Coordinates of C-alpha atoms in Angstrom, one line a residue:
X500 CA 93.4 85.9 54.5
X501 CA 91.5 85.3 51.3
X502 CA 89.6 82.3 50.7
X503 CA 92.0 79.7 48.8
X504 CA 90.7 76.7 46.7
X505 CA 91.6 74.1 49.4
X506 CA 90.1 71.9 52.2
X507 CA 87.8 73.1 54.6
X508 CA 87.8 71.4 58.0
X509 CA 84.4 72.4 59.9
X510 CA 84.4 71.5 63.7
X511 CA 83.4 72.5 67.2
X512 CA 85.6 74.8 69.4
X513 CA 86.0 71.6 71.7
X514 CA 85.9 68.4 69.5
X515 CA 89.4 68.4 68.6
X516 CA 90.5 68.4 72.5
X517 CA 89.5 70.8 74.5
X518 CA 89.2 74.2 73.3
X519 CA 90.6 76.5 70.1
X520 CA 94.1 76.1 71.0
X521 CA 93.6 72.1 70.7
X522 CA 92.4 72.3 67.3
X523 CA 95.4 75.0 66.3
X524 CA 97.4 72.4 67.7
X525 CA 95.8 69.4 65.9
X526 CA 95.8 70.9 62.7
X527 CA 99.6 71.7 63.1
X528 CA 100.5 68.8 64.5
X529 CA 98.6 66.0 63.0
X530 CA 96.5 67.5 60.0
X531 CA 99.2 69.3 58.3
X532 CA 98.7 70.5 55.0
X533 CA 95.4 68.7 54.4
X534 CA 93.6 71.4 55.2
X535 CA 93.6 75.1 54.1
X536 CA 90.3 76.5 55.9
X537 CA 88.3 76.1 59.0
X538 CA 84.7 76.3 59.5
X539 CA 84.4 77.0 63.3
X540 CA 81.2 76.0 64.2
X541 CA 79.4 78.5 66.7
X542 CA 81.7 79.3 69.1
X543 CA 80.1 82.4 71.4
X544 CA 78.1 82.1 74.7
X545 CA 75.7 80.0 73.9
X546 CA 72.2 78.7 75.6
X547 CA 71.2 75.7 73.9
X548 CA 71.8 73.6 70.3
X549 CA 75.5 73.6 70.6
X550 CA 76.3 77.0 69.8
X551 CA 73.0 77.5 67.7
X552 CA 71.2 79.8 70.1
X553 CA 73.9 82.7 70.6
X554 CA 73.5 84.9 73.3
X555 CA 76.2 87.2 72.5
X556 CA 78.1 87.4 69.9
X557 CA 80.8 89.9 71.0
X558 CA 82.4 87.6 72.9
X559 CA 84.3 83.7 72.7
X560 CA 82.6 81.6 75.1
X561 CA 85.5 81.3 77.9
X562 CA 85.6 77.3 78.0
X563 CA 87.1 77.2 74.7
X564 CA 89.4 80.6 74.7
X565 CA 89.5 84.2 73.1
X566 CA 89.4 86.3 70.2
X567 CA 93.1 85.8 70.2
X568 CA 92.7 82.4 69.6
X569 CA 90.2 82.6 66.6
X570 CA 92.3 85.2 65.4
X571 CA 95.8 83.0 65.5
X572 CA 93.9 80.7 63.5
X573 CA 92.8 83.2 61.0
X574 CA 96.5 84.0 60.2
X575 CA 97.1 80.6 59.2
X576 CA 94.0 79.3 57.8
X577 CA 90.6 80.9 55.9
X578 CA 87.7 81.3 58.2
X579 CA 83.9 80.8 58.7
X580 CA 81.7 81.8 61.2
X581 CA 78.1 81.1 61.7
X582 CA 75.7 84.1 61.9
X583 CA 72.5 82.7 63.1
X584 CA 70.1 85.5 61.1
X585 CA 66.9 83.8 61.9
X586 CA 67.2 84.0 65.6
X587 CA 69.1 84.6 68.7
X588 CA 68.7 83.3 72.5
X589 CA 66.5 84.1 75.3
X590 CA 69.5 85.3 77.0
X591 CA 70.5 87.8 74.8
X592 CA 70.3 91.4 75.7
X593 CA 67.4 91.7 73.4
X594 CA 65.3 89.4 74.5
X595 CA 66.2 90.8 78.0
X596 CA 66.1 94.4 78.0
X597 CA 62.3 93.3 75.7
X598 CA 60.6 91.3 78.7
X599 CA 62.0 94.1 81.2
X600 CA 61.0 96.7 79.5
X601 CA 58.2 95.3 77.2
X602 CA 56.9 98.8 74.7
X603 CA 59.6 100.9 76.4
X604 CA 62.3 99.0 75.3
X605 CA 64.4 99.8 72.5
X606 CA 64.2 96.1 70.7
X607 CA 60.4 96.2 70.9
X608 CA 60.5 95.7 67.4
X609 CA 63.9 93.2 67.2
X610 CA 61.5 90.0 67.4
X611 CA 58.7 88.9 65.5
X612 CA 55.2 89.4 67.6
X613 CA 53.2 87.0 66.7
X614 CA 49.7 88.8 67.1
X615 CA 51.1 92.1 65.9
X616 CA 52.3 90.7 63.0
X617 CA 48.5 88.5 61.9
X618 CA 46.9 91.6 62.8
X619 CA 48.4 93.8 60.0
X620 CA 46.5 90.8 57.8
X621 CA 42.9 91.3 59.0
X622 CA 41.0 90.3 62.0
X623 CA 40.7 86.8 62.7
X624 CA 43.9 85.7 61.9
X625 CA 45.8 83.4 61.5
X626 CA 43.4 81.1 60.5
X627 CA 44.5 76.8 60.9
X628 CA 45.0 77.8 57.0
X629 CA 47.6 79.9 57.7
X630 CA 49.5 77.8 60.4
X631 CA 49.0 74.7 58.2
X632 CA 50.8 76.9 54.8
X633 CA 53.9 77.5 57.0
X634 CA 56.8 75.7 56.5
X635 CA 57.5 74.4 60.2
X636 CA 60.0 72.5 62.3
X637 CA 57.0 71.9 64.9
X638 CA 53.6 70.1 64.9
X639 CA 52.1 73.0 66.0
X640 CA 52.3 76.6 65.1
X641 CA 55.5 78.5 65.5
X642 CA 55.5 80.4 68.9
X643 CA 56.8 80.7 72.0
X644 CA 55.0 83.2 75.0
X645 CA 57.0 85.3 76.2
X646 CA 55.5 86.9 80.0
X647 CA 57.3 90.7 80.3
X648 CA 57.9 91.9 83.7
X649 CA 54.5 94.1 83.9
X650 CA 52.9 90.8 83.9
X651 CA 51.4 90.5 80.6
X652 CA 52.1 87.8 77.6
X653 CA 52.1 87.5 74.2
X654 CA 53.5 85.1 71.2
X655 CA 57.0 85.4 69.7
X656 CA 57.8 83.8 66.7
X657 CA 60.0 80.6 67.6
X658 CA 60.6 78.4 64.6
X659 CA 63.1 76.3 65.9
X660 CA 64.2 75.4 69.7
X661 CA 62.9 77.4 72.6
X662 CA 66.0 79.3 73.4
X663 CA 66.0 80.3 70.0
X664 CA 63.5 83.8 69.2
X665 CA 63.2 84.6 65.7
X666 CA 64.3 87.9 64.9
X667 CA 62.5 90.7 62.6
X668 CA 65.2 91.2 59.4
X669 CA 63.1 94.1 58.4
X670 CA 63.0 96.4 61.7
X671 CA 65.8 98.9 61.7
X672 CA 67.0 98.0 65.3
X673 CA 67.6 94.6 63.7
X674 CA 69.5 95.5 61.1
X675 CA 71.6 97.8 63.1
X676 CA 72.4 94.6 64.7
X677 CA 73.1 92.4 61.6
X678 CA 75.7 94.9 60.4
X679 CA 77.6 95.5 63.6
X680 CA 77.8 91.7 64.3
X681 CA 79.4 90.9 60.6
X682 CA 81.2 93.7 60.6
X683 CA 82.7 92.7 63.9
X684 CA 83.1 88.8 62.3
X685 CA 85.1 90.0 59.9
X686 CA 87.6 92.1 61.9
X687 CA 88.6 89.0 64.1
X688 CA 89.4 87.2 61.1
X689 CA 86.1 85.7 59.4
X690 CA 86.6 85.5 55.5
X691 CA 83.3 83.7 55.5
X692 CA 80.0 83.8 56.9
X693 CA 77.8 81.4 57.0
X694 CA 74.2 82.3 57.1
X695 CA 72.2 79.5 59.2
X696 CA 68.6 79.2 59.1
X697 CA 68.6 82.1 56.5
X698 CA 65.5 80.8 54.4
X699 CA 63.1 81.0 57.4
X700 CA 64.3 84.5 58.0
X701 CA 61.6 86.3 56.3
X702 CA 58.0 86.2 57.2
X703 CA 55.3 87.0 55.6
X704 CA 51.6 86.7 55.1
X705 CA 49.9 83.9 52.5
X706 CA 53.1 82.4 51.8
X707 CA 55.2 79.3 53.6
X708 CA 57.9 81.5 55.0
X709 CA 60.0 80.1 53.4
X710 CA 62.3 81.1 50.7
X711 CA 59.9 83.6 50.4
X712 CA 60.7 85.5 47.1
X713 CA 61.6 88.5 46.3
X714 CA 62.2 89.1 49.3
X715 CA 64.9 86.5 50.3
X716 CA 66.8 88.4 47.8
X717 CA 66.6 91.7 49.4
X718 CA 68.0 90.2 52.8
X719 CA 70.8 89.1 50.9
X720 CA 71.5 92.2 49.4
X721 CA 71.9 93.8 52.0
X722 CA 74.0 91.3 54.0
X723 CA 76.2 91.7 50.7
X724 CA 76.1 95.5 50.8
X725 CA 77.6 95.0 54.3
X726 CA 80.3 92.3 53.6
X727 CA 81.6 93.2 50.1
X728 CA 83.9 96.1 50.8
X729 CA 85.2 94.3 53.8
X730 CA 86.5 91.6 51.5
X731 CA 84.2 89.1 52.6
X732 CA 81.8 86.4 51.4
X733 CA 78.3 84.6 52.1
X734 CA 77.6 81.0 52.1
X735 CA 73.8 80.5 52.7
X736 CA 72.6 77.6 54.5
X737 CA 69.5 75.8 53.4
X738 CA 68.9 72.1 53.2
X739 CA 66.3 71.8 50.4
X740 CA 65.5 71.1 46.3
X741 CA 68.6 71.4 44.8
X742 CA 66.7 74.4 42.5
X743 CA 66.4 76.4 45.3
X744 CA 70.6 76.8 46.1
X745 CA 70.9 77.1 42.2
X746 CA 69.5 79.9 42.1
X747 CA 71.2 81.4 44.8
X748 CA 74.3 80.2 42.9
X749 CA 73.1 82.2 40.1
X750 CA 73.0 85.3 42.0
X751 CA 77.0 84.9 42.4
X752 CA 77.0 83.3 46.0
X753 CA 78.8 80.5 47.0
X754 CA 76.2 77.6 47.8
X755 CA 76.6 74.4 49.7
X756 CA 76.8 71.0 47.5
X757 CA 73.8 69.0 49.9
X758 CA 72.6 66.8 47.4
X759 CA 76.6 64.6 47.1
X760 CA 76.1 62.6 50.6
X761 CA 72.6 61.2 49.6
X762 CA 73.9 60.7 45.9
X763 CA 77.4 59.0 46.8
X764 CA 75.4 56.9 49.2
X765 CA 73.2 55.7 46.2
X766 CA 76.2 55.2 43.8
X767 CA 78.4 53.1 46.5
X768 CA 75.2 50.8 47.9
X769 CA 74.1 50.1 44.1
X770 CA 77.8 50.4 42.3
X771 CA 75.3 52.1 39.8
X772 CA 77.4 55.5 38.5
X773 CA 74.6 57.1 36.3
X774 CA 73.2 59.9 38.5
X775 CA 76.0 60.7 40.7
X776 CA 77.7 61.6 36.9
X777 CA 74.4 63.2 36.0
X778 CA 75.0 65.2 39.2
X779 CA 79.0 66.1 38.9
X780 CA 77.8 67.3 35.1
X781 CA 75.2 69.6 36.8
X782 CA 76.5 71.0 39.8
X783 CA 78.3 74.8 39.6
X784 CA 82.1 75.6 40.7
X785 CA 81.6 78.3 43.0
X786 CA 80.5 75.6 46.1
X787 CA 81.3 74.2 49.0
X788 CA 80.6 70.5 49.0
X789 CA 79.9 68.0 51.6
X790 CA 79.3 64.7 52.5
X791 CA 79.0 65.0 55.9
X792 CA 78.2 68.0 58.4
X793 CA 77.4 68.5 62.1
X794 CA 73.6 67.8 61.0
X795 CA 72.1 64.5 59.3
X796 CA 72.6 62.9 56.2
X797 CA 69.9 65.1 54.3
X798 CA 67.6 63.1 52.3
X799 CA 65.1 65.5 50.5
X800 CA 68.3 67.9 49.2
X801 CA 69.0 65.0 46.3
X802 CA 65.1 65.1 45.6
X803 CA 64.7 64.7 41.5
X804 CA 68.7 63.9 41.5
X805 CA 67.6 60.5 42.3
X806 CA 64.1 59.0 41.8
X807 CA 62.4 58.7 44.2
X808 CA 62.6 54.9 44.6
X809 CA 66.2 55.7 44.5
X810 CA 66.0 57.8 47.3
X811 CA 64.0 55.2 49.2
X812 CA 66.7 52.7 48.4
X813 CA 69.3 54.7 49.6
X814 CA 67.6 55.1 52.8
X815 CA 66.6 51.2 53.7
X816 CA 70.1 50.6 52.2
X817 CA 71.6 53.3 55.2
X818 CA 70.0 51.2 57.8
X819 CA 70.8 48.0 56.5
X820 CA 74.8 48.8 55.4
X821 CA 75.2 51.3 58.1
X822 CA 77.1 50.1 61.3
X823 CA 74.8 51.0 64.6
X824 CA 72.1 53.2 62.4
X825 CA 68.5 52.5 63.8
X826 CA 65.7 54.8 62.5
X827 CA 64.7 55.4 66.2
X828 CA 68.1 58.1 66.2
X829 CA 66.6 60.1 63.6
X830 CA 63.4 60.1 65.2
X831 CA 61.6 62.1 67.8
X832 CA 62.1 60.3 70.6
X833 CA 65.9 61.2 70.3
X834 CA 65.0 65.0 69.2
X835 CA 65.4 65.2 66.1
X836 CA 64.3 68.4 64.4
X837 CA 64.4 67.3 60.7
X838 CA 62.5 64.3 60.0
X839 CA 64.4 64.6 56.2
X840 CA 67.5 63.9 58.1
X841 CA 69.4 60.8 58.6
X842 CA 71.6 60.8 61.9
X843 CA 75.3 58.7 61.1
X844 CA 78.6 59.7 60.9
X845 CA 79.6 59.1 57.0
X846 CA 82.3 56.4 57.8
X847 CA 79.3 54.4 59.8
X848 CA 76.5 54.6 56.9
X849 CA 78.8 53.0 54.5
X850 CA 79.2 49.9 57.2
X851 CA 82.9 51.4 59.1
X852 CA 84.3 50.3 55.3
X853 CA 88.0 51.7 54.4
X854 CA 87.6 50.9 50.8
X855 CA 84.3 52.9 50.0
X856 CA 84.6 55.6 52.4
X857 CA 88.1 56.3 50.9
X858 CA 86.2 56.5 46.9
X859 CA 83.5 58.4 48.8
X860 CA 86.0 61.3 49.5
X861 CA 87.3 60.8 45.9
X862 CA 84.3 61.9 44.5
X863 CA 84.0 64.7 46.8
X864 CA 87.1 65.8 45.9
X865 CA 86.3 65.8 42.0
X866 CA 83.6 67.1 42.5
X867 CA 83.1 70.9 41.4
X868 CA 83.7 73.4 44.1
X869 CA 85.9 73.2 47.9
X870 CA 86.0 70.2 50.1
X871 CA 84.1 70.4 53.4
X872 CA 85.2 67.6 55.6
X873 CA 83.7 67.7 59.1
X874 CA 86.2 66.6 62.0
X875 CA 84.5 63.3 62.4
X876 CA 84.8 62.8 59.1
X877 CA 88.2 64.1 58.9
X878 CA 89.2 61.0 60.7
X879 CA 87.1 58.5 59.9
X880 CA 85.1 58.5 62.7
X881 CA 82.0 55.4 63.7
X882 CA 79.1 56.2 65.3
X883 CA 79.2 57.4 69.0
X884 CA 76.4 55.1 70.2
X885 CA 78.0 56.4 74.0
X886 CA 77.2 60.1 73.6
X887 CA 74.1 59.0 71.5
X888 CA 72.3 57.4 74.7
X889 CA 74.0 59.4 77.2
X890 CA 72.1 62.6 75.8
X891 CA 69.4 60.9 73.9
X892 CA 70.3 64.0 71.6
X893 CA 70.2 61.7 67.6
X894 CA 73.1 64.1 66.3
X895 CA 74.9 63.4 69.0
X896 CA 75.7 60.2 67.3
X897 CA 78.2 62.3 64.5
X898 CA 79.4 64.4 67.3
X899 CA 82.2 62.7 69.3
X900 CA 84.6 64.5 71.6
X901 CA 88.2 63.3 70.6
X902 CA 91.1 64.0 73.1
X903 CA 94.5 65.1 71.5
X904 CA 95.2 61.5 72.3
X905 CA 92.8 59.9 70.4
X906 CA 93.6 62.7 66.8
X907 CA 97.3 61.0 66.9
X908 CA 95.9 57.4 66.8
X909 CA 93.1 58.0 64.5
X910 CA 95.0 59.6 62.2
X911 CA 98.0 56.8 62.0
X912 CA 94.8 54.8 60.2
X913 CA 95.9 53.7 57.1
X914 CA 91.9 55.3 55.9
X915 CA 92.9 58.6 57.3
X916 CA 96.2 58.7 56.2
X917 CA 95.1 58.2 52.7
X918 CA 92.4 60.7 53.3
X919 CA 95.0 63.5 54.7
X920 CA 97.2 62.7 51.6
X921 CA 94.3 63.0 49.0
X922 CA 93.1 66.4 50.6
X923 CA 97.0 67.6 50.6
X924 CA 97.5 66.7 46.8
X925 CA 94.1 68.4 46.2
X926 CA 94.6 71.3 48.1
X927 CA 97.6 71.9 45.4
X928 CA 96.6 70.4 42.3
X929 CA 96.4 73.2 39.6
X930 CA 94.1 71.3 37.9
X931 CA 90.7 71.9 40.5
X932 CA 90.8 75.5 39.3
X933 CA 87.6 76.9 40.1
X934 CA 87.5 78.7 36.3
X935 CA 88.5 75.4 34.8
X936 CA 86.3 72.5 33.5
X937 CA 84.4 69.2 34.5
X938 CA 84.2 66.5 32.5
X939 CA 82.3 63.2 33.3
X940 CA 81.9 59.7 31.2
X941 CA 80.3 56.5 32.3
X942 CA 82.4 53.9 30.2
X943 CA 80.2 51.2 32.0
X944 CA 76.6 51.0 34.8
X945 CA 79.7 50.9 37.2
X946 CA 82.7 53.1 36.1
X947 CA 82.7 56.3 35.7
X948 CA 85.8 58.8 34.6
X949 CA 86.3 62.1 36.0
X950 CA 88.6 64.3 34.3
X951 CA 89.2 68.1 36.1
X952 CA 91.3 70.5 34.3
X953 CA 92.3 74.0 34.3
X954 CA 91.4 77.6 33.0
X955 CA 94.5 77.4 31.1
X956 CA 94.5 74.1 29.9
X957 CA 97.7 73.0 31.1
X958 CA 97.2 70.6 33.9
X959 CA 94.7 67.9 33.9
X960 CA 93.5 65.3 36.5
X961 CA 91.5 62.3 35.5
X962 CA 90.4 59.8 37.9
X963 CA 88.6 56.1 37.0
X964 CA 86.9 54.6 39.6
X965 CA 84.7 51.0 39.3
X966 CA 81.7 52.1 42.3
X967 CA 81.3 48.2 42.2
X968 CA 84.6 47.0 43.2
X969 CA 85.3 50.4 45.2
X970 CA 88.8 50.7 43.6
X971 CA 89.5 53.9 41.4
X972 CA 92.8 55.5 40.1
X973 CA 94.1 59.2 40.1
X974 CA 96.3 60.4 37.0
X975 CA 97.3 64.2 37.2
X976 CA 99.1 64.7 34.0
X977 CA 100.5 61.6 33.0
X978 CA 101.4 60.7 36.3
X979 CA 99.4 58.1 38.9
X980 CA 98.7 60.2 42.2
X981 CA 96.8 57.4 43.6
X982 CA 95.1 54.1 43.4
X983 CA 93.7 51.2 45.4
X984 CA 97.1 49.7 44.7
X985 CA 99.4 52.1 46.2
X986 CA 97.4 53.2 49.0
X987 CA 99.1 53.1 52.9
X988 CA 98.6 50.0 54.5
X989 CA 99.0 48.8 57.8

């Protein structure tokens, strides 16, 4: 199945019950129409950051079912897996076969070695200038030892958790890899993949490692080479400057819309519309936008969006609005790897508030590009102070477990049943056409008017919404859709 303009739900294997039949189920059942894509977050045999340290990726982990499971899904809904190009686990049969076999084994070049690689530069290196230029998740530089069966040790390049090695893109056994794994995605039923981690994939000397150009560009190429004649497209991930996904955008890939959480925040705390307007007017079509994902809130991704006293507003506000948000969850002492990251579900940072989380998804939903709505999102979910503590993990807090139970009588809320119907009259509105238009007026500090039409011309959606009072209305030609008058009550 092709992508299709509509609703993408992004969620675990076992969130939505209790394995990929559940959310099949769920989304039948109780989502209906609401939603025309799934985003299934990393689903193999895993080792450690919920699915983000894959060990194999041939298989479906066996807790939550089998290819025949993602594939059902893919008959009915678009699809996007998660390749992890920056790294793979310490269980993996790289790594493995590696510290067996150490300079006899054939993925002796598949990870990054971190002396190898500094001595290519020149002896004496790296220098604390060079660990201090790179662009780190740690406090300290970005290894991991790894001791090989003969008894000997060296460093592996380890930017993020330890059961995560960094892979070499460049070395040909690695990209042997890389193509057989999407190539494999895409026959079980991936129209999508989702790069994670891809700016810190290449490395090299006297830069950040980060985004490191051109090179970036030539990993992408080739991931592109592979994916294009199967029909299938890339959605980098990277949580940054909003300049830095433009100009991905501008190469012709979709891009994530990370700077619209942060922004909505702003608009709904102040009732001030001027820069999420300046924002809609700058942001491209071919997107996915979000206001919520499996991570945090990011903060730095609406950098020079809003000011940054805005941004420091938005922030104190979060903490003060927010129901059960503490700065200690997005701090270390409950792991948390981004410290430009702010951990709440998106119902919870706007204080558990029907009114302005239901405008929050009408701005997401005029906004240009396709809907992401994460599950807990999906259904309006508070924080999950429970699974918080119980793993002192800070995501944790965005990540709740709901039982098939619990999806029926969340989603008889009147604020998810409004949600489900906006995403369903969305999902077939003519008027969000991708090659249409955008057009965005702030009549007053607090309204602002949003009028989405078509390529053709023909249809037209226009909504008015008063960020102040948190009431809007939706006119698709002519006709009232919805307002804060005729929404379902109790």
């Amino acid at each position: 199945m092709e992508i299709q303009n509509k609703a993408m739900l992004i969620t675990y294997a076992d969130s939505l019950g209790k394995n990929l039949k559940d959310v099949h189920q769920v989304l039948k059942e109780d989502i209906g129409d609401a939603i025309g894509g799934v985003h299934l977050l990393p689903f193999f045999p895993s080792t450690g950051d919920r699915g983000f340290a894959p060990a194999d990726y041939t298989r479906v982990d066996a807790a939550f079912g089998d290819w025949a499971d993602v594939e059902a899904l893919g008959e009915e809904y678009y699809l996007m897996f998660d390749f992890m190009i920056n790294h793979i686990s310490r269980e993996s049969v790289m790594y493995q076969d590696f510290k067996k076999n150490h300079d006899d084994s054939k993925y002796k070049d598949f990870f990054i070695r971190w002396e190898k690689f500094w001595a290519k530069a020149g002896e004496n290196r790296p220098t604390q200038a060079d660990v201090d230029l790179i662009y780190k998740r740690k406090d300290k530089a970005p290894t991991q030892e790894i001791t090989f069966d003969d008894g000997t040790t060296e460093n592996l390049w380890n930017t993020f958790g330890e059961e995560q090695i960094d892979i070499d893109v460049n070395s040909a056994i690695a990209k042997k890899f890389i193509k057989t794994t999407l190539e494999d995605m895409v026959k079980h039923g991936a129209n999508l993949i989702r790069l994670d981690a891809f700016a810190y994939a290449v490395k090299k000397v006297d830069t950040n490692d980060f985004f490191v150009e051109p090179e970036i560009w030539d990993t992408l190429n080739e991931v592109r080479e592979i994916l294009t004649p199967l029909k299938a497209e890339i959605l980098p991930e990277i949580h940054e400057h909003y300049s830095i996904p433009k100009k991905i955008n501008d190469h012709g890939y979709f891009t994530y819309d990370f700077a619209l959480p942060m922004t909505t925040l702003y608009t709904l705390y102040s009732g001030k519309t001027n820069q999420l307007a300046k924002w809609l007017k700058m942001s491209p079509m071919k997107q996915f936008t979000t206001l919520d994902t499996h991570d945090g809130i990011g903060v730095v991704d609406a950098r020079d969006i809003l000011t940054d006293d805005e941004i420091d507003y938005a922030s104190e506000q979060l903490y003060k609005v927010g129901a059960n948000v503490k700065k200690t969850y997005s701090s270390a002492s409950y792991n948390n790897l981004d410290i430009y990251q702010i951990n709440s579900t998106y119902y919870s940072a706007l204080g558990n508030d029907d009114a302005a989380y239901l405008l929050s998804r009408v701005f997401q939903v005029f906004a240009p590009g396709i809907p992401q709505i994460y599950y807990v999102g999906l259904l309006a979910g508070e924080n999950d102070i429970a699974l918080l503590e119980s793993t002192k993990e800070g995501r944790n807090i965005n990540r709740h477990y709901y039982t098939r139970e619990e999806v029926k009588s969340e989603v008889k809320r009147p604020v998810v049943a409004n949600l489900l119907k906006l995403l369903s009259w969305r999902n077939e509105s003519p008027a969000f056409d991708l090659a249409g238009s955008i057009t965005v007026d702030t009549p007053t500090d607090t309204t602002i008017v949003v009028t989405r039409q078509d390529e053709s011309g023909q249809n037209k959606a226009v909504l008015t919404a008063d960020a102040a009072n948190k009431t809007f209305e939706i006119v698709e030609n002519g006709q009232t859709v919805m307002s804060s008058d005729n929404l379902t009550q109790n």
